[in-house]
């Protein structure tokens, strides 16, 4: 039971959670859990693992608000979804209050004090992917615990310890490994071998966990208990910080106890935009997400997207051309706003969108010029996680957080039981390195002491006429922004029920490489040929994004939780 600070406690009847296979409606007060779209009258959490959704929904049902629930869900995901749920990484939280005001919390990782722009070069002065993405130098100072502590301090109503406790239990007593998690852990077993603490934590004496077995993480339980009892100091000071610093020293990393102690999360003004009368509230820099999202929506607003039709070559063409331009601007301008001046107002203005639109030719692809800068070529996986929360008062919370790659750096802090991120890989790798398929070398996003690396995470909230419409977001590196863009367009232009808004196939283009990747089924082969004839380099790819979203049914006012069908572990929990 949640003890509300300064509120009288209402006891709530406990109820067994039921896992359902189809859309369903549950009576008030009874907690329901579903893999598919689920309607609910009061409060809802949709996340990447059932126990995490349940932890958040239990908080809601016991009287906590959406921020409280988001904190409990986030800590629970750090146990049950080790590929991306985390305390050793960072992320963003966008909050919309029932009165329509909004705020954004930035708990992105920071570079350690010793960081500098050439830190990813090897002894010969050559750029090293290994150092940049797969070493102790790839680890940024984690932000998640500070972010949750700031969220709680400013907007939480429940007792902090009650929000951390469910995760302590899940780590200490274990949870049942799903088929997807078993496959995922087995796939990383060899990578974990280089880090004995990871190998020990995520295998049974070297044997992979099978689905249905229980994964216990005793060291993680200890760290979470310190966080439960001491708040952020339980992570950034004392035992945990010392263990992080010791592992850094052992592996040649630069994060010290001082770096840990100095970490601060930041509250920022959200990026706001409008799209055909809908209000869009999203994450500002150091994420590029909200800015690029609003920029692309502004461009598309001037085209009759609904008339073009979902999946038509004409729609895909205009979508791609908007993406091409926004990703070029992202590469040139976006970075940590504490270090760089970023023209967010200009990039998100309707006037700028008019200028961009004038450069888009119907039926003919434009070029992605490499003369200014180039962007990293590799496509990104979905190893980040997004979750959505709405409480009974209509407070909405959209959280995307990450370790960067799946299981981050693969480094589990010995004795502390949590994985460290490899987020430093989101800084530009080398000043001036701008090859066609290489990295961006622009100065805005170079590593500097205590700087935050540029992100694409796009936790977003949509409203209309002062009413909440949807809480959306996704993992997927740079594809995140385009996934969220298409969620908004599907919702506004193509209509349909919430489940089909999420299930609809997506496409991705990120300026460079100059290639379109579509989920199978986005359009027919014949239409893809027509798109190709316009000059687009069309390819098919695997699933894009995992958008665990909540929508408000405008007719009934009910919440509709939609776990993305691309993720077999996603679950909605509501009451
Ligand atoms: O912050 C970002 O944009 C990335 N580090 C997110 C990574 C992600 O979604 C997984 N893909 N690599």
Coordinates of C-alpha atoms and ligand atoms in Angstrom, one line a residue:
X1 CA 0.0 0.0 0.0
X2 CA 1.3 3.4 -0.9
X3 CA 1.6 6.0 1.9
X4 CA 0.7 9.3 0.4
X5 CA 2.6 12.2 1.8
X6 CA 0.1 14.7 3.4
X7 CA -2.9 12.7 2.2
X8 CA -5.2 10.4 4.1
X9 CA -4.6 6.9 2.9
X10 CA -7.4 5.0 1.3
X11 CA -7.1 1.3 1.4
X12 CA -7.9 -0.4 -1.9
X13 CA -9.1 -3.9 -2.2
X14 CA -6.5 -6.1 -3.6
X15 CA -7.4 -8.0 -6.7
X16 CA -5.8 -10.7 -8.7
X17 CA -4.3 -9.5 -12.0
X18 CA -5.7 -11.3 -15.0
X19 CA -3.6 -11.7 -18.2
X20 CA -6.0 -11.4 -21.1
X21 CA -5.4 -12.1 -24.7
X22 CA -7.9 -9.7 -26.2
X23 CA -9.2 -6.1 -25.8
X24 CA -11.2 -6.0 -22.6
X25 CA -12.9 -3.7 -20.1
X26 CA -12.3 -4.2 -16.5
X27 CA -14.4 -3.1 -13.5
X28 CA -13.1 -0.2 -11.5
X29 CA -10.6 -1.0 -8.8
X30 CA -9.7 -4.4 -10.1
X31 CA -6.2 -4.4 -11.6
X32 CA -6.1 -5.8 -15.1
X33 CA -3.1 -6.8 -17.1
X34 CA -3.3 -7.3 -20.9
X35 CA -0.9 -8.0 -23.7
X36 CA -3.2 -6.3 -26.2
X37 CA -5.2 -3.0 -26.3
X38 CA -7.1 -2.6 -23.1
X39 CA -9.6 0.0 -22.0
X40 CA -9.7 1.2 -18.4
X41 CA -11.6 3.8 -16.6
X42 CA -9.1 5.2 -14.1
X43 CA -5.4 4.7 -14.4
X44 CA -3.1 3.0 -16.8
X45 CA 0.5 2.0 -17.4
X46 CA 1.9 0.5 -20.6
X47 CA 5.4 -0.7 -20.6
X48 CA 7.8 -3.4 -21.9
X49 CA 7.3 -5.9 -19.1
X50 CA 4.1 -7.0 -17.3
X51 CA 5.6 -6.8 -13.8
X52 CA 6.8 -3.2 -14.5
X53 CA 3.4 -2.2 -15.7
X54 CA 1.8 -3.8 -12.8
X55 CA 4.2 -2.1 -10.3
X56 CA 3.2 1.3 -11.7
X57 CA -0.5 0.5 -11.9
X58 CA -0.5 -0.7 -8.3
X59 CA 0.9 2.6 -7.3
X60 CA -1.9 4.4 -9.1
X61 CA -4.5 2.2 -7.6
X62 CA -3.2 2.9 -4.1
X63 CA -3.5 6.7 -4.6
X64 CA -0.1 7.6 -6.2
X65 CA -0.1 10.0 -9.2
X66 CA 1.2 9.4 -12.6
X67 CA 4.7 10.6 -11.7
X68 CA 4.8 8.2 -8.8
X69 CA 3.7 5.4 -11.0
X70 CA 6.3 6.3 -13.7
X71 CA 9.1 6.1 -11.0
X72 CA 7.9 2.7 -9.8
X73 CA 7.6 1.4 -13.3
X74 CA 11.0 2.7 -14.2
X75 CA 12.7 1.0 -11.3
X76 CA 10.9 -2.2 -12.0
X77 CA 12.0 -2.2 -15.6
X78 CA 15.6 -1.8 -14.4
X79 CA 15.1 -5.3 -13.0
X80 CA 12.8 -7.0 -15.5
X81 CA 14.0 -5.5 -18.8
X82 CA 17.8 -5.4 -18.4
X83 CA 18.5 -4.7 -22.1
X84 CA 17.1 -1.2 -21.7
X85 CA 15.4 -0.6 -18.4
X86 CA 18.0 0.8 -16.2
X87 CA 19.5 2.7 -13.3
X88 CA 22.9 2.8 -15.1
X89 CA 21.7 4.8 -18.0
X90 CA 19.6 7.9 -18.6
X91 CA 16.6 9.3 -20.3
X92 CA 13.7 11.8 -20.4
X93 CA 10.3 12.3 -18.9
X94 CA 7.6 14.6 -20.3
X95 CA 4.8 15.4 -17.9
X96 CA 1.4 17.0 -18.7
X97 CA -0.6 18.1 -15.8
X98 CA -4.4 18.0 -15.7
X99 CA -4.6 21.8 -16.1
X100 CA -2.8 21.5 -19.5
X101 CA 0.6 22.8 -18.3
X102 CA 3.6 20.6 -19.0
X103 CA 7.2 20.1 -18.1
X104 CA 10.2 18.0 -19.1
X105 CA 12.8 16.3 -17.0
X106 CA 16.2 15.6 -18.5
X107 CA 18.2 12.9 -16.9
X108 CA 20.5 12.2 -19.9
X109 CA 23.9 10.8 -19.0
X110 CA 26.8 13.3 -18.8
X111 CA 30.4 13.0 -19.9
X112 CA 32.9 12.6 -17.1
X113 CA 35.1 15.6 -16.1
X114 CA 38.1 14.2 -18.0
X115 CA 36.2 14.0 -21.3
X116 CA 37.4 15.7 -24.5
X117 CA 36.6 15.7 -28.2
X118 CA 39.5 13.4 -29.1
X119 CA 38.8 10.8 -26.4
X120 CA 37.6 8.2 -28.9
X121 CA 40.8 8.1 -31.0
X122 CA 43.3 5.3 -30.6
X123 CA 47.0 5.7 -30.0
X124 CA 47.6 6.3 -33.7
X125 CA 45.1 9.2 -33.7
X126 CA 42.5 7.1 -35.6
X127 CA 38.8 7.1 -34.8
X128 CA 38.0 3.8 -32.9
X129 CA 34.5 2.5 -33.0
X130 CA 35.5 0.1 -30.2
X131 CA 36.6 2.9 -27.8
X132 CA 33.6 5.0 -28.8
X133 CA 30.9 2.3 -28.4
X134 CA 32.3 -0.7 -26.6
X135 CA 34.7 0.3 -23.8
X136 CA 34.7 1.8 -20.4
X137 CA 35.2 5.1 -22.1
X138 CA 31.8 4.6 -23.7
X139 CA 30.1 4.9 -20.4
X140 CA 28.4 8.2 -19.4
X141 CA 27.7 9.3 -15.9
X142 CA 24.2 7.7 -15.3
X143 CA 21.2 10.0 -14.9
X144 CA 18.1 7.8 -14.2
X145 CA 18.2 7.7 -10.5
X146 CA 18.7 11.5 -10.3
X147 CA 15.9 12.0 -12.8
X148 CA 13.4 9.9 -10.8
X149 CA 14.5 11.6 -7.6
X150 CA 13.9 15.0 -9.2
X151 CA 10.5 13.9 -10.5
X152 CA 9.5 12.7 -7.1
X153 CA 10.8 15.8 -5.2
X154 CA 8.9 18.1 -7.5
X155 CA 5.8 16.2 -8.5
X156 CA 5.5 13.0 -6.6
X157 CA 2.9 12.5 -3.8
X158 CA 3.8 9.0 -2.6
X159 CA 6.6 7.9 -0.3
X160 CA 9.8 7.4 -2.2
X161 CA 10.5 4.1 -0.5
X162 CA 7.2 2.7 -1.6
X163 CA 8.1 3.5 -5.2
X164 CA 11.4 1.7 -5.1
X165 CA 10.3 -1.2 -3.0
X166 CA 8.6 -3.2 -5.8
X167 CA 11.9 -3.3 -7.7
X168 CA 13.8 -4.4 -4.7
X169 CA 11.4 -7.3 -4.4
X170 CA 11.7 -8.2 -8.1
X171 CA 15.5 -8.2 -7.9
X172 CA 15.7 -10.0 -4.5
X173 CA 13.0 -12.7 -5.0
X174 CA 13.4 -12.9 -8.8
X175 CA 10.9 -12.8 -11.6
X176 CA 9.9 -15.2 -14.3
X177 CA 12.0 -15.0 -17.5
X178 CA 9.9 -14.6 -20.6
X179 CA 10.7 -16.4 -23.9
X180 CA 11.8 -13.1 -25.4
X181 CA 14.1 -12.3 -22.5
X182 CA 15.5 -15.8 -22.5
X183 CA 16.4 -15.5 -26.2
X184 CA 17.8 -12.1 -25.7
X185 CA 20.0 -13.1 -22.7
X186 CA 21.2 -16.2 -24.6
X187 CA 22.2 -14.0 -27.5
X188 CA 24.4 -11.9 -25.3
X189 CA 26.0 -14.6 -23.3
X190 CA 29.3 -14.5 -25.2
X191 CA 29.5 -10.7 -24.9
X192 CA 28.9 -11.0 -21.2
X193 CA 31.8 -13.4 -20.9
X194 CA 34.3 -10.4 -20.9
X195 CA 32.6 -9.1 -17.8
X196 CA 32.4 -11.6 -15.0
X197 CA 29.8 -9.7 -13.1
X198 CA 27.5 -9.7 -16.1
X199 CA 28.2 -13.3 -16.9
X200 CA 27.4 -14.3 -13.3
X201 CA 24.2 -12.2 -13.1
X202 CA 22.7 -13.1 -16.5
X203 CA 23.5 -16.8 -16.7
X204 CA 23.2 -19.8 -14.4
X205 CA 26.9 -20.7 -14.0
X206 CA 27.4 -20.1 -17.7
X207 CA 24.2 -21.7 -18.8
X208 CA 21.5 -19.5 -20.4
X209 CA 18.2 -19.0 -18.5
X210 CA 15.3 -20.8 -20.0
X211 CA 11.9 -19.2 -20.3
X212 CA 9.9 -19.8 -17.2
X213 CA 12.9 -19.9 -14.9
X214 CA 13.4 -17.3 -12.2
X215 CA 16.1 -14.6 -12.5
X216 CA 17.3 -13.4 -9.1
X217 CA 19.7 -10.3 -9.0
X218 CA 20.9 -10.1 -5.5
X219 CA 23.5 -7.4 -6.0
X220 CA 21.0 -5.3 -7.9
X221 CA 18.5 -5.7 -5.0
X222 CA 21.2 -4.4 -2.7
X223 CA 21.7 -1.3 -4.8
X224 CA 18.0 -0.7 -5.1
X225 CA 17.6 -1.0 -1.4
X226 CA 20.3 1.7 -0.9
X227 CA 18.3 3.9 -3.3
X228 CA 15.1 3.1 -1.5
X229 CA 16.6 4.0 1.9
X230 CA 18.9 6.9 1.0
X231 CA 17.3 8.4 -2.1
X232 CA 19.7 9.6 -4.8
X233 CA 22.6 9.5 -2.4
X234 CA 22.2 5.8 -2.3
X235 CA 23.4 5.8 -5.9
X236 CA 25.6 8.8 -6.4
X237 CA 27.5 8.7 -3.1
X238 CA 28.8 6.0 -0.8
X239 CA 29.0 2.3 -1.7
X240 CA 27.3 2.5 -5.1
X241 CA 29.4 5.4 -6.4
X242 CA 32.6 3.8 -5.0
X243 CA 31.8 0.5 -6.8
X244 CA 31.2 2.4 -10.1
X245 CA 34.5 4.3 -9.7
X246 CA 36.4 1.0 -8.9
X247 CA 35.0 -0.7 -12.0
X248 CA 36.0 2.3 -14.1
X249 CA 39.5 2.2 -12.8
X250 CA 39.8 -1.5 -13.4
X251 CA 38.6 -1.1 -17.0
X252 CA 40.3 2.2 -18.0
X253 CA 37.2 4.3 -17.7
X254 CA 37.1 7.9 -16.4
X255 CA 34.1 8.2 -14.2
X256 CA 35.1 8.9 -10.6
X257 CA 33.2 9.3 -7.4
X258 CA 33.3 13.0 -8.0
X259 CA 31.6 12.6 -11.4
X260 CA 28.9 10.6 -9.7
X261 CA 28.4 13.1 -6.9
X262 CA 28.2 16.0 -9.3
X263 CA 25.5 14.6 -11.6
X264 CA 22.3 16.6 -11.7
X265 CA 19.1 16.0 -13.6
X266 CA 17.5 19.1 -15.2
X267 CA 14.0 20.4 -15.6
X268 CA 13.4 21.9 -19.0
X269 CA 10.7 23.7 -21.0
X270 CA 9.1 21.1 -23.3
X271 CA 9.1 21.6 -27.1
X272 CA 5.6 22.5 -28.2
X273 CA 4.0 22.4 -31.6
X274 CA 0.7 22.0 -33.2
X275 CA -0.6 19.8 -36.0
X276 CA -4.0 20.3 -37.6
X277 CA -5.4 21.6 -34.3
X278 CA -3.7 19.0 -32.1
X279 CA -1.1 20.2 -29.5
X280 CA 2.2 18.3 -29.4
X281 CA 4.3 18.4 -26.3
X282 CA 7.7 16.7 -26.5
X283 CA 11.3 16.6 -25.4
X284 CA 13.6 19.5 -26.0
X285 CA 17.5 19.3 -26.4
X286 CA 19.6 17.5 -25.5
X287 CA 17.2 15.4 -27.3
X288 CA 16.7 16.1 -31.0
X289 CA 13.4 14.3 -30.8
X290 CA 10.8 16.9 -30.0
X291 CA 12.4 19.6 -32.2
X292 CA 12.7 17.3 -35.3
X293 CA 9.2 15.9 -34.6
X294 CA 7.6 19.4 -34.6
X295 CA 9.6 20.5 -37.6
X296 CA 8.4 17.5 -39.6
X297 CA 4.8 17.9 -38.5
X298 CA 4.9 21.5 -39.6
X299 CA 6.1 20.5 -43.0
X300 CA 3.5 17.8 -43.4
X301 CA 0.7 20.1 -42.2
X302 CA 0.9 21.9 -45.5
X303 CA 0.2 18.8 -47.5
X304 CA -3.1 16.9 -47.8
X305 CA -1.7 13.8 -46.2
X306 CA -5.1 12.2 -45.6
X307 CA -6.0 12.5 -49.3
X308 CA -2.7 11.0 -50.3
X309 CA -3.6 7.9 -48.2
X310 CA -1.7 5.8 -45.8
X311 CA 0.8 3.6 -47.6
X312 CA 0.6 5.5 -50.8
X313 CA 3.8 6.3 -52.7
X314 CA 2.8 9.9 -52.7
X315 CA 2.5 10.0 -48.9
X316 CA 5.7 8.1 -48.4
X317 CA 7.5 10.5 -50.7
X318 CA 6.4 13.6 -48.7
X319 CA 7.2 11.9 -45.5
X320 CA 10.7 11.0 -46.6
X321 CA 11.4 14.5 -47.9
X322 CA 10.3 16.0 -44.5
X323 CA 12.5 13.4 -42.7
X324 CA 15.5 14.1 -45.0
X325 CA 15.4 17.8 -44.1
X326 CA 14.8 17.5 -40.4
X327 CA 17.6 15.0 -40.0
X328 CA 20.0 17.3 -41.9
X329 CA 19.1 20.1 -39.4
X330 CA 19.4 17.7 -36.5
X331 CA 23.0 16.8 -37.5
X332 CA 23.9 20.5 -38.0
X333 CA 22.3 22.2 -35.0
X334 CA 21.2 19.9 -32.2
X335 CA 23.2 19.2 -29.0
X336 CA 23.3 19.9 -25.3
X337 CA 21.7 23.3 -24.8
X338 CA 23.8 23.9 -21.7
X339 CA 26.8 24.1 -24.1
X340 CA 25.5 25.2 -27.4
X341 CA 23.0 27.8 -28.7
X342 CA 20.3 25.8 -30.5
X343 CA 17.8 27.5 -32.8
X344 CA 14.8 25.5 -31.6
X345 CA 12.3 28.4 -32.1
X346 CA 13.4 28.7 -35.7
X347 CA 13.5 25.0 -36.4
X348 CA 10.0 24.5 -35.0
X349 CA 8.4 27.6 -36.6
X350 CA 5.7 27.4 -39.2
X351 CA 7.6 29.9 -41.3
X352 CA 10.6 27.6 -41.5
X353 CA 8.3 24.7 -42.5
X354 CA 7.0 26.9 -45.3
X355 CA 10.5 27.4 -46.6
X356 CA 11.2 23.7 -46.4
X357 CA 8.0 22.7 -48.1
X358 CA 8.9 25.0 -51.0
X359 CA 12.0 22.8 -51.6
X360 CA 10.0 19.6 -51.9
X361 CA 9.1 18.5 -55.4
X362 CA 6.0 16.3 -55.9
X363 CA 7.1 13.0 -57.4
X364 CA 10.8 13.5 -57.3
X365 CA 13.3 12.6 -54.6
X366 CA 15.8 15.3 -53.6
X367 CA 19.4 14.5 -52.8
X368 CA 21.1 14.1 -49.4
X369 CA 24.1 16.4 -49.8
X370 CA 27.2 15.4 -47.9
X371 CA 28.8 18.8 -48.4
X372 CA 28.0 20.1 -45.0
X373 CA 28.1 17.1 -42.6
X374 CA 27.3 13.4 -42.7
X375 CA 25.5 11.2 -40.3
X376 CA 26.3 7.8 -38.9
X377 CA 25.3 5.1 -41.4
X378 CA 24.4 2.1 -39.3
X379 CA 20.7 1.4 -38.6
X380 CA 19.8 1.2 -35.0
X381 CA 18.1 -1.5 -33.0
X382 CA 15.3 -1.1 -30.6
X383 CA 17.2 -1.4 -27.4
X384 CA 15.8 1.5 -25.5
X385 CA 12.4 1.4 -23.8
X386 CA 9.4 3.7 -23.7
X387 CA 6.5 3.6 -21.3
X388 CA 3.4 5.6 -20.8
X389 CA 1.3 6.5 -17.7
X390 CA -2.0 8.3 -17.1
X391 CA -3.6 8.6 -13.7
X392 CA -7.2 9.1 -12.7
X393 CA -6.8 12.9 -12.5
X394 CA -5.6 13.0 -16.1
X395 CA -1.9 13.6 -15.3
X396 CA 0.1 12.0 -18.1
X397 CA 3.7 10.9 -18.1
X398 CA 5.8 9.9 -21.1
X399 CA 9.2 8.3 -20.4
X400 CA 11.8 7.0 -22.7
X401 CA 15.1 5.9 -21.2
X402 CA 18.0 3.8 -22.3
X403 CA 21.4 2.2 -21.9
X404 CA 22.0 3.1 -25.6
X405 CA 22.8 -0.4 -27.1
X406 CA 21.0 -3.5 -25.8
X407 CA 22.6 -4.1 -22.3
X408 CA 24.6 -0.9 -22.8
X409 CA 28.3 -1.4 -22.4
X410 CA 27.7 -5.1 -21.2
X411 CA 29.5 -4.0 -18.0
X412 CA 27.7 -4.9 -14.8
X413 CA 29.2 -3.0 -11.8
X414 CA 30.6 -5.8 -9.6
X415 CA 28.9 -5.9 -6.3
X416 CA 26.2 -3.4 -7.4
X417 CA 24.5 -5.6 -10.0
X418 CA 23.5 -3.0 -12.6
X419 CA 24.5 -2.6 -16.2
X420 CA 26.3 0.6 -17.3
X421 CA 25.3 2.4 -20.4
X422 CA 27.5 3.0 -23.6
X423 CA 25.8 6.4 -24.2
X424 CA 29.1 8.2 -24.9
X425 CA 28.7 6.7 -28.4
X426 CA 26.0 9.3 -29.0
X427 CA 28.6 12.0 -29.0
X428 CA 30.2 12.7 -32.4
X429 CA 33.3 10.4 -32.6
X430 CA 35.9 12.7 -34.0
X431 CA 36.1 16.4 -34.8
X432 CA 35.9 17.0 -38.6
X433 CA 35.3 13.3 -39.6
X434 CA 32.6 13.6 -42.2
X435 CA 32.8 10.7 -44.7
X436 CA 29.8 9.5 -46.7
X437 CA 29.2 6.5 -44.4
X438 CA 31.0 7.8 -41.4
X439 CA 30.3 9.9 -38.4
X440 CA 29.3 13.6 -38.0
X441 CA 32.2 15.8 -37.2
X442 CA 30.4 19.0 -36.4
X443 CA 31.5 20.6 -33.2
X444 CA 28.0 21.0 -31.5
X445 CA 27.9 17.4 -30.3
X446 CA 31.6 16.7 -29.5
X447 CA 32.4 15.3 -26.0
X448 CA 33.3 17.9 -23.4
X449 CA 33.5 17.6 -19.6
X450 CA 30.0 17.3 -18.1
X451 CA 28.2 17.7 -21.4
X452 CA 25.2 15.6 -22.4
X453 CA 25.3 13.7 -25.6
X454 CA 22.7 14.3 -28.3
X455 CA 19.7 11.9 -28.2
X456 CA 16.8 11.0 -30.4
X457 CA 14.5 9.9 -27.7
X458 CA 11.0 11.5 -28.2
X459 CA 8.7 11.0 -25.2
X460 CA 5.6 12.9 -26.4
X461 CA 2.1 13.9 -25.3
X462 CA -0.7 14.9 -27.6
X463 CA -3.7 17.0 -26.5
X464 CA -6.6 18.8 -28.2
X465 CA -8.8 21.6 -26.9
X466 CA -7.2 21.3 -23.5
X467 CA -7.9 17.5 -23.3
X468 CA -5.4 14.7 -23.2
X469 CA -5.4 12.7 -26.4
X470 CA -2.4 10.4 -26.3
X471 CA 0.9 9.5 -24.5
X472 CA 3.4 8.1 -27.1
X473 CA 7.0 7.3 -27.6
X474 CA 9.3 4.5 -28.8
X475 CA 12.9 3.1 -28.7
X476 CA 15.0 2.7 -31.9
X477 CA 17.8 5.3 -32.0
X478 CA 17.1 7.8 -34.7
X479 CA 14.2 5.8 -35.9
X480 CA 12.4 6.9 -32.7
X481 CA 11.6 10.4 -34.1
X482 CA 10.1 9.0 -37.3
X483 CA 8.2 6.4 -35.4
X484 CA 6.6 9.0 -33.2
X485 CA 6.0 11.2 -36.2
X486 CA 4.0 8.4 -37.9
X487 CA 2.1 7.7 -34.7
X488 CA 0.9 11.4 -34.7
X489 CA 0.1 11.3 -38.5
X490 CA -1.7 7.9 -38.2
X491 CA -3.8 9.3 -35.3
X492 CA -4.6 12.7 -36.9
X493 CA -4.8 12.0 -40.6
X494 CA -5.6 8.4 -41.0
X495 CA -7.8 7.8 -38.0
X496 CA -8.7 4.3 -36.9
X497 CA -8.7 2.8 -33.5
X498 CA -5.7 3.2 -31.1
X499 CA -4.5 -0.4 -31.8
X500 CA -4.3 0.3 -35.5
X501 CA -2.5 3.6 -35.0
X502 CA 0.2 1.7 -33.2
X503 CA 0.2 -1.4 -35.4
X504 CA 0.4 0.5 -38.7
X505 CA 3.6 -0.2 -40.6
X506 CA 6.3 2.5 -40.4
X507 CA 9.2 3.7 -42.5
X508 CA 12.5 5.5 -41.8
X509 CA 14.8 7.8 -43.6
X510 CA 17.5 9.8 -41.8
X511 CA 19.1 11.9 -44.5
X512 CA 22.2 9.9 -44.6
X513 CA 22.6 7.2 -45.6
X514 CA 20.2 8.3 -48.4
X515 CA 18.0 5.2 -48.1
X516 CA 14.4 4.4 -47.1
X517 CA 13.7 1.4 -44.9
X518 CA 10.1 0.3 -44.7
X519 CA 8.5 -2.3 -42.5
X520 CA 7.1 -5.1 -44.7
X521 CA 3.5 -4.2 -45.4
X522 CA 4.0 -0.5 -45.4
X523 CA 3.0 -0.6 -49.1
X524 CA 2.8 -3.1 -51.9
X525 CA 5.8 -4.2 -54.0
X526 CA 4.2 -2.4 -56.9
X527 CA 3.9 0.9 -55.0
X528 CA 7.4 0.5 -53.7
X529 CA 8.5 0.3 -57.3
X530 CA 6.7 3.6 -58.0
X531 CA 8.4 5.1 -55.0
X532 CA 11.7 3.9 -56.3
X533 CA 10.9 5.5 -59.7
X534 CA 10.7 8.8 -57.9
X535 CA 14.4 8.4 -57.1
X536 CA 14.2 6.9 -53.6
X537 CA 16.4 4.1 -52.6
X538 CA 13.8 1.7 -51.2
X539 CA 14.6 -1.2 -48.9
X540 CA 12.7 -3.4 -46.5
X541 CA 13.6 -3.7 -42.9
X542 CA 12.6 -5.4 -39.7
X543 CA 10.3 -4.0 -37.1
X544 CA 10.6 -0.3 -36.4
X545 CA 10.2 0.8 -32.8
X546 CA 8.2 -0.5 -29.9
X547 CA 5.6 2.2 -29.1
X548 CA 3.9 1.4 -25.7
X549 CA 1.2 4.0 -25.8
X550 CA -2.0 5.2 -24.1
X551 CA -4.8 6.9 -25.9
X552 CA -7.9 8.6 -24.5
X553 CA -11.2 7.5 -26.2
X554 CA -12.8 10.8 -27.1
X555 CA -16.3 9.4 -27.0
X556 CA -16.1 7.7 -23.5
X557 CA -13.1 9.4 -21.9
X558 CA -11.7 6.0 -21.2
X559 CA -8.0 5.3 -21.3
X560 CA -6.9 2.8 -24.0
X561 CA -3.5 1.2 -23.3
X562 CA -1.8 -0.2 -26.4
X563 CA 1.3 -2.3 -26.0
X564 CA 3.0 -2.3 -29.3
X565 CA 2.4 -5.7 -31.0
X566 CA 6.0 -5.7 -32.2
X567 CA 7.1 -6.6 -28.6
X568 CA 5.7 -9.9 -27.2
X569 CA 6.6 -8.8 -23.6
X570 CA 4.8 -5.4 -23.6
X571 CA 1.8 -5.1 -21.3
X572 CA -0.9 -2.7 -20.3
X573 CA -1.9 -2.6 -16.6
X574 CA -4.9 -0.5 -15.5
X575 CA -7.8 -0.4 -13.1
Ligands
LIG1 O1 19.5 8.5 -27.1 C1 19.4 8.0 -28.1 O2 18.9 8.5 -29.1 C2 19.9 6.6 -28.3 N1 21.0 6.3 -27.4 C3 18.8 5.6 -28.1 C4 19.3 4.2 -28.4 C5 18.3 3.4 -28.9 O3 17.1 3.7 -29.0 C6 18.6 2.0 -29.2 N2 19.3 1.9 -30.4 N3 20.5 1.8 -30.6

